[in-house]
mmCIF file of C-alpha atoms in Angstrom:
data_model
loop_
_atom_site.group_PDB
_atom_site.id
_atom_site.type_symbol
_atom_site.label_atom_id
_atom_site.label_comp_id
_atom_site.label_asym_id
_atom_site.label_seq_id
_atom_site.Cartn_x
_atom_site.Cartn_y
_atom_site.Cartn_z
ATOM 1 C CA UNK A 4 105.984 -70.705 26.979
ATOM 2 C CA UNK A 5 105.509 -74.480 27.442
ATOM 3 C CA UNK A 6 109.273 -75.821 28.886
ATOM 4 C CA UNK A 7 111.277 -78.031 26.235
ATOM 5 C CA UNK A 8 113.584 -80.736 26.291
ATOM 6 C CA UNK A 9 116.528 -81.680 23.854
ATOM 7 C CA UNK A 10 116.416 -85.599 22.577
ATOM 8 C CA UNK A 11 118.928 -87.330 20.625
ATOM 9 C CA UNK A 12 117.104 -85.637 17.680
ATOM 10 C CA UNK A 13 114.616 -82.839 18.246
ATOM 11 C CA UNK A 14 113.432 -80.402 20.758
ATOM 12 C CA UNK A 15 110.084 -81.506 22.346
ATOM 13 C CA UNK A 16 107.725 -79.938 24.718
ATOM 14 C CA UNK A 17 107.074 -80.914 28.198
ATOM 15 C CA UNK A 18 103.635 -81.986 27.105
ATOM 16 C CA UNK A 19 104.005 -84.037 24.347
ATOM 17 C CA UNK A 20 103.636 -87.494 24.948
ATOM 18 C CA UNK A 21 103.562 -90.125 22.250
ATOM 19 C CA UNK A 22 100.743 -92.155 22.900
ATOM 20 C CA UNK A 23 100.854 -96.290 21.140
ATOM 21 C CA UNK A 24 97.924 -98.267 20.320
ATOM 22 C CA UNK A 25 98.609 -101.962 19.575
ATOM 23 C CA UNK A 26 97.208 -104.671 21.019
ATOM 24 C CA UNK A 27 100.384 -106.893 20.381
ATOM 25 C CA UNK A 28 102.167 -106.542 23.414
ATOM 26 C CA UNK A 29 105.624 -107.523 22.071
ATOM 27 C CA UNK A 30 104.960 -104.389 19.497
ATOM 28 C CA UNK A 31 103.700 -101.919 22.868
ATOM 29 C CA UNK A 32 107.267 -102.966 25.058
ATOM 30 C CA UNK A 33 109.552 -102.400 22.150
ATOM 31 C CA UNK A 34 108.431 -99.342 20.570
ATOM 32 C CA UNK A 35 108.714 -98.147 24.428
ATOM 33 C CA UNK A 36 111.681 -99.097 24.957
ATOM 34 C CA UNK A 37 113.048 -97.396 21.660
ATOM 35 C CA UNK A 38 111.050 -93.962 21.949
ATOM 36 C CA UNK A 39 111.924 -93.705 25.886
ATOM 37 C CA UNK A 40 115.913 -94.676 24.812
ATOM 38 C CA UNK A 41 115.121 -91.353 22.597
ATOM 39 C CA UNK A 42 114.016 -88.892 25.606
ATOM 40 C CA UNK A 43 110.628 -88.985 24.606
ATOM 41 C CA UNK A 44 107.551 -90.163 27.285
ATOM 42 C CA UNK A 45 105.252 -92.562 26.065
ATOM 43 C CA UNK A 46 101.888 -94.360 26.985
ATOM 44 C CA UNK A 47 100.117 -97.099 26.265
ATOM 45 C CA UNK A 48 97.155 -98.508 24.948
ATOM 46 C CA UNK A 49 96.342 -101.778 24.214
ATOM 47 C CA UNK A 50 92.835 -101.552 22.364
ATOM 48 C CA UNK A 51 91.200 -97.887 20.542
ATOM 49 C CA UNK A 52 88.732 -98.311 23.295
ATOM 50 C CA UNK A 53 91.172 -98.210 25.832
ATOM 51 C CA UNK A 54 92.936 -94.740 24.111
ATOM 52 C CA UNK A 55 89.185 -93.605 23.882
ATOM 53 C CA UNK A 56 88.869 -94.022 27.051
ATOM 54 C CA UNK A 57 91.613 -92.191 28.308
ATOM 55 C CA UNK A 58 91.403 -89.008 25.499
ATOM 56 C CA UNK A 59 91.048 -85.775 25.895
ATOM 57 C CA UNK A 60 91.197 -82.855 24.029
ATOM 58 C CA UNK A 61 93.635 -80.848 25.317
ATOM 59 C CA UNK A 62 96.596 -84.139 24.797
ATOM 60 C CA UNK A 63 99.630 -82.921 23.210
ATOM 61 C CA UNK A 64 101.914 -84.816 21.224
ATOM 62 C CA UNK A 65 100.899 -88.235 18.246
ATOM 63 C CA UNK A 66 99.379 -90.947 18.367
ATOM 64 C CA UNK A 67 100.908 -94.394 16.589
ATOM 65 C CA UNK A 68 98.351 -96.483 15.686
ATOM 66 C CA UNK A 69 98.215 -100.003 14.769
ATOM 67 C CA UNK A 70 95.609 -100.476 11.630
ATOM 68 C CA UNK A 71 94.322 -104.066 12.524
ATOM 69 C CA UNK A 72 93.139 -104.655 16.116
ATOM 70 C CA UNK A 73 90.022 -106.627 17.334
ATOM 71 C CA UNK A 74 87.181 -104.945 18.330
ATOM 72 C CA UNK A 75 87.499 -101.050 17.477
ATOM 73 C CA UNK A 76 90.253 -101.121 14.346
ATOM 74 C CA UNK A 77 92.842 -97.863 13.985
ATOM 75 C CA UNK A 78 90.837 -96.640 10.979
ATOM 76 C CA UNK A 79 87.669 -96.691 13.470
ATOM 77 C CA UNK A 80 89.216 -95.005 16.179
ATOM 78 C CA UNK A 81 90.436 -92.320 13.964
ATOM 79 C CA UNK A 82 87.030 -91.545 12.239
ATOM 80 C CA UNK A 83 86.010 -91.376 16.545
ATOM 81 C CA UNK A 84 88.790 -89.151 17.016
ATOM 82 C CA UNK A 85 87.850 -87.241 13.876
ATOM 83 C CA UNK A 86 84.506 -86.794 14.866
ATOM 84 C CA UNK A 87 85.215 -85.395 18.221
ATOM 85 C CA UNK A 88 87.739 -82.914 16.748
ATOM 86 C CA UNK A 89 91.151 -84.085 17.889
ATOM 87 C CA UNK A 90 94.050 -82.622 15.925
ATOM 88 C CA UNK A 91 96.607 -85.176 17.533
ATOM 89 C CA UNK A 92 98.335 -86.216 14.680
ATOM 90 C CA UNK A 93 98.554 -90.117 13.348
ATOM 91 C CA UNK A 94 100.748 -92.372 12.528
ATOM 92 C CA UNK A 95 99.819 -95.479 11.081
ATOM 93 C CA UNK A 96 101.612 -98.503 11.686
ATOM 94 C CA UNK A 97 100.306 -101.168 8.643
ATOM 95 C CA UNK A 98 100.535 -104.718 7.470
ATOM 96 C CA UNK A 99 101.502 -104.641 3.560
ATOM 97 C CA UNK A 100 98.155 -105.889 2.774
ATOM 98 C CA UNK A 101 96.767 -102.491 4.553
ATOM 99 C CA UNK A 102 98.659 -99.702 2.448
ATOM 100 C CA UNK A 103 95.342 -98.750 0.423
ATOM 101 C CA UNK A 104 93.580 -98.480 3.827
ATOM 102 C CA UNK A 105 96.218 -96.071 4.985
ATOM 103 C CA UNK A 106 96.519 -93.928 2.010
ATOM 104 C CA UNK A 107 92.446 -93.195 2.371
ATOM 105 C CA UNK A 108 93.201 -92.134 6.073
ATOM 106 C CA UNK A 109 96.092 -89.520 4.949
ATOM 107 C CA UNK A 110 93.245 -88.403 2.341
ATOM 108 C CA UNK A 111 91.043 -88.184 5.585
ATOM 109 C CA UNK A 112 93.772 -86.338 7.715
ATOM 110 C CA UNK A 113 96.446 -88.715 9.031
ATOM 111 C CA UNK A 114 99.581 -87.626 9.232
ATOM 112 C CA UNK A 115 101.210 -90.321 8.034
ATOM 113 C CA UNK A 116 101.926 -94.169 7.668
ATOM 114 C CA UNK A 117 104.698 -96.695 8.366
ATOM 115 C CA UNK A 118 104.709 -100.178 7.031
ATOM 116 C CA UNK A 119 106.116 -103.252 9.252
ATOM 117 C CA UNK A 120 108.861 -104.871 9.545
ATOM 118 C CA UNK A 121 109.880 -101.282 9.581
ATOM 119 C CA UNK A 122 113.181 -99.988 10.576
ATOM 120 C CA UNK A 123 113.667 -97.737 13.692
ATOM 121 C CA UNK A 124 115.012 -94.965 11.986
ATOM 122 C CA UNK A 125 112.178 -94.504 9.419
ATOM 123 C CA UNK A 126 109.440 -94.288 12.180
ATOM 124 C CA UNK A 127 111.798 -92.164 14.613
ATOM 125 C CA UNK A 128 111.652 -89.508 11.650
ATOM 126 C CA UNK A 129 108.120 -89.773 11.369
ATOM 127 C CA UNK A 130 107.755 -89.175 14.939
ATOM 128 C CA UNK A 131 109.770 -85.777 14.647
ATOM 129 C CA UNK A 132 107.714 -84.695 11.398
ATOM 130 C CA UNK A 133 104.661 -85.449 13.774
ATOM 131 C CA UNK A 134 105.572 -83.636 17.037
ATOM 132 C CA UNK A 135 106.538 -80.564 15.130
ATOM 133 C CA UNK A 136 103.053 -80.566 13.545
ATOM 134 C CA UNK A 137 101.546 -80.663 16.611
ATOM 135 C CA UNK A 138 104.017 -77.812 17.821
ATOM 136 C CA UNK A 139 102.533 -76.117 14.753
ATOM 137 C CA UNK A 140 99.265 -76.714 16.000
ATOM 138 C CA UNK A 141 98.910 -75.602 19.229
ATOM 139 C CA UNK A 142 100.722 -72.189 18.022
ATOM 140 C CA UNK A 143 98.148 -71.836 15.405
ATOM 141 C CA UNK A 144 95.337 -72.486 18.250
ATOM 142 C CA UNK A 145 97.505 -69.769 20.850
ATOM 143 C CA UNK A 146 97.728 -67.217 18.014
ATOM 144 C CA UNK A 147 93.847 -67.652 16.930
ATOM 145 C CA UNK A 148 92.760 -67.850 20.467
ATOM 146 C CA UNK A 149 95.062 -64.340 20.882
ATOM 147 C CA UNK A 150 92.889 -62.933 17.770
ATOM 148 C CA UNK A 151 89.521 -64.138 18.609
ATOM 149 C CA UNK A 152 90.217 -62.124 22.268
ATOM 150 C CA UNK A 153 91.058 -59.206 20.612
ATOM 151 C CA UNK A 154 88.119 -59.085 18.503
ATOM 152 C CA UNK A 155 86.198 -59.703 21.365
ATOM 153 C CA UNK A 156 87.794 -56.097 23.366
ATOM 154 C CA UNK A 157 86.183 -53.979 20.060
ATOM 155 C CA UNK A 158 82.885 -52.175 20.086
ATOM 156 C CA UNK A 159 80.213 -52.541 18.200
ATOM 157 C CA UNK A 160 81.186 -49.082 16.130
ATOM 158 C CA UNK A 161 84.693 -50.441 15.851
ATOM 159 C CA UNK A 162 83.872 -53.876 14.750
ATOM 160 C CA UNK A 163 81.798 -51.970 11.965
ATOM 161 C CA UNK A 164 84.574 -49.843 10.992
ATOM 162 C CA UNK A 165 87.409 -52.702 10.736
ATOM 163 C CA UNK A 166 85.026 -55.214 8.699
ATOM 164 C CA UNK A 167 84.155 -51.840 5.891
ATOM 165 C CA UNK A 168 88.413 -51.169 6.703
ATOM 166 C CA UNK A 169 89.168 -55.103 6.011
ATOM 167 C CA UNK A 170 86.451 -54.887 2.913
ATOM 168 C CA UNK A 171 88.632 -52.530 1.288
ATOM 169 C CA UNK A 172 86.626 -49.712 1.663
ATOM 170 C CA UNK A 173 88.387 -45.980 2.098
ATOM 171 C CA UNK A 174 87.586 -43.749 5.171
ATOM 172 C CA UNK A 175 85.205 -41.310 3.064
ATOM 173 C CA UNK A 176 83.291 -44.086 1.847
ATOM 174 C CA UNK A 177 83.292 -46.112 5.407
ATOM 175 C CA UNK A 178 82.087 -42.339 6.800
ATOM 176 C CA UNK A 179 78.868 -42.631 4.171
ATOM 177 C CA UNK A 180 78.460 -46.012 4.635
ATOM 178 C CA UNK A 181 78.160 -45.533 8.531
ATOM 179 C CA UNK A 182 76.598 -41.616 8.383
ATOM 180 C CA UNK A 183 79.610 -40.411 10.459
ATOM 181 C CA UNK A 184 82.320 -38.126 10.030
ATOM 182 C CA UNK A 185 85.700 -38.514 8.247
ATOM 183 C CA UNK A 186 87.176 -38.101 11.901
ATOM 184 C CA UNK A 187 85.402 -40.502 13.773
ATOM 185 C CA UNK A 188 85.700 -42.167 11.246
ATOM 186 C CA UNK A 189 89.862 -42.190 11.800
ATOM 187 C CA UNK A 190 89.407 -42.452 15.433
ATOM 188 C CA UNK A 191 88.023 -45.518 15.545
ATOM 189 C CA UNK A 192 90.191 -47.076 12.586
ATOM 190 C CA UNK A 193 93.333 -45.970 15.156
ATOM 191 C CA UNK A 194 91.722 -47.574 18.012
ATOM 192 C CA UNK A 195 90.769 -50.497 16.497
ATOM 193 C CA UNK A 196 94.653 -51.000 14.939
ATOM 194 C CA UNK A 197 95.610 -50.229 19.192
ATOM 195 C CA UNK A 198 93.237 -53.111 19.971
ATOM 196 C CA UNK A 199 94.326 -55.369 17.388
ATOM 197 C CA UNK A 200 97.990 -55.323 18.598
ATOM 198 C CA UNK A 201 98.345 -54.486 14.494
ATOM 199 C CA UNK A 202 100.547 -51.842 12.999
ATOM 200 C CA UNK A 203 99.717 -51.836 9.170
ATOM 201 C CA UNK A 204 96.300 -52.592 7.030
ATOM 202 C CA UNK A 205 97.960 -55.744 5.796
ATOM 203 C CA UNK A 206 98.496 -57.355 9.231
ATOM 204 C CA UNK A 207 94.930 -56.459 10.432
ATOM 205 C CA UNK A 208 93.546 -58.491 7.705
ATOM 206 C CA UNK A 209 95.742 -61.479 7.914
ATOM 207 C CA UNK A 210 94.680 -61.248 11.268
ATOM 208 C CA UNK A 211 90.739 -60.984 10.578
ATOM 209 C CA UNK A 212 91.251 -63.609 7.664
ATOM 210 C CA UNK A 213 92.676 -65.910 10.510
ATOM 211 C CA UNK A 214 90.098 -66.574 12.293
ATOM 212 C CA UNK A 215 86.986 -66.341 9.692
#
């Protein structure tokens, strides 16, 4: 289990990092020096090309994003981002004139959107809102990753069995379906539950549903 930390407000993982892109540098150095004041680690950026630069897809943690920079603009960087299937979540930091802009990028996945002057409080709650979606994430990406192995142990016969078994289909008409006995038939419905660390019908397709 990835190690965790207590802040003034929230458990965080070891990995999370909140990551700022701004090109002011007044708005980089104070936001630092309020989220590290917090316990949390921060980096950063002072241009989307710079954060592009330095991405990858394995980073843990949100990104605060300033709408209006030269060059590359937030919006821009988080279509890139989009594109290249990052599930970091966003924060938009906006000018009053940009709130339609940032209520199009929630429609397109952001996670949310502050407006400056803003006070310290109302982006340190985004912040926790954000890092707990990306705890929710990377669970969600463990526990598929978990299912997608298990699948993966399951013969041929077996993966036949548990789709007609997820299907709803009962073990005489799985047995037809398949031209083998009732008893096989239960045999490999029993091995495939073993498999797919799954103790009733109901789990095993939540678990098949997960993943499809």
């Amino acid at each position: 289990y990835p190690q965790k930390k207590m802040t003034g407000r929230t458990m965080i993982e070891q990995r999370q990092i909140i990551h700022v892109v701004d090109d002011d540098e007044a708005m980089r150095d104070s936001m630092t020096w309020l989220l590290e004041g917090e316990g949390y680690r921060v980096a950063c950026f002072d241009s989307a090309e710079a954060f592009l630069k330095a991405y990858r897809s394995d980073m843990r943690g949100c990104l605060v994003l300033d709408v209006r920079m030269p060059e590359m603009s937030g919006l821009e960087l988080h279509e890139r981002l989009d594109s290249l299937g990052s599930q970091l979540p966003v924060i938009f930091v906006t000018g009053h004139g940009d709130v339609p802009m940032a209520v199009g990028a929630l429609q397109r996945g952001a996670c949310d959107f502050i407006e400056k002057p803003f006070h310290n409080e109302d982006l340190l709650s985004r912040i926790v809102r954000a890092l707990e979606l990306d705890s929710q994430i990377m669970a969600r990406r463990q526990r598929d990753g978990a299912i997608s192995h298990r699948l993966e142990q399951l013969t041929q016969r077996e993966r036949e069995v548990m789709d007609l078994v997820v299907a709803g289909k009962l073990n005489k008409q799985i047995a037809d379906t398949l031209n083998i006995s009732m008893k096989t038939v239960e045999a490999h419905r029993a091995r495939v539950m073993e498999k797919m660390g799954v103790r009733t019908l109901a789990e095993l397709v939540k678990a098949v549903l997960t993943v499809n």
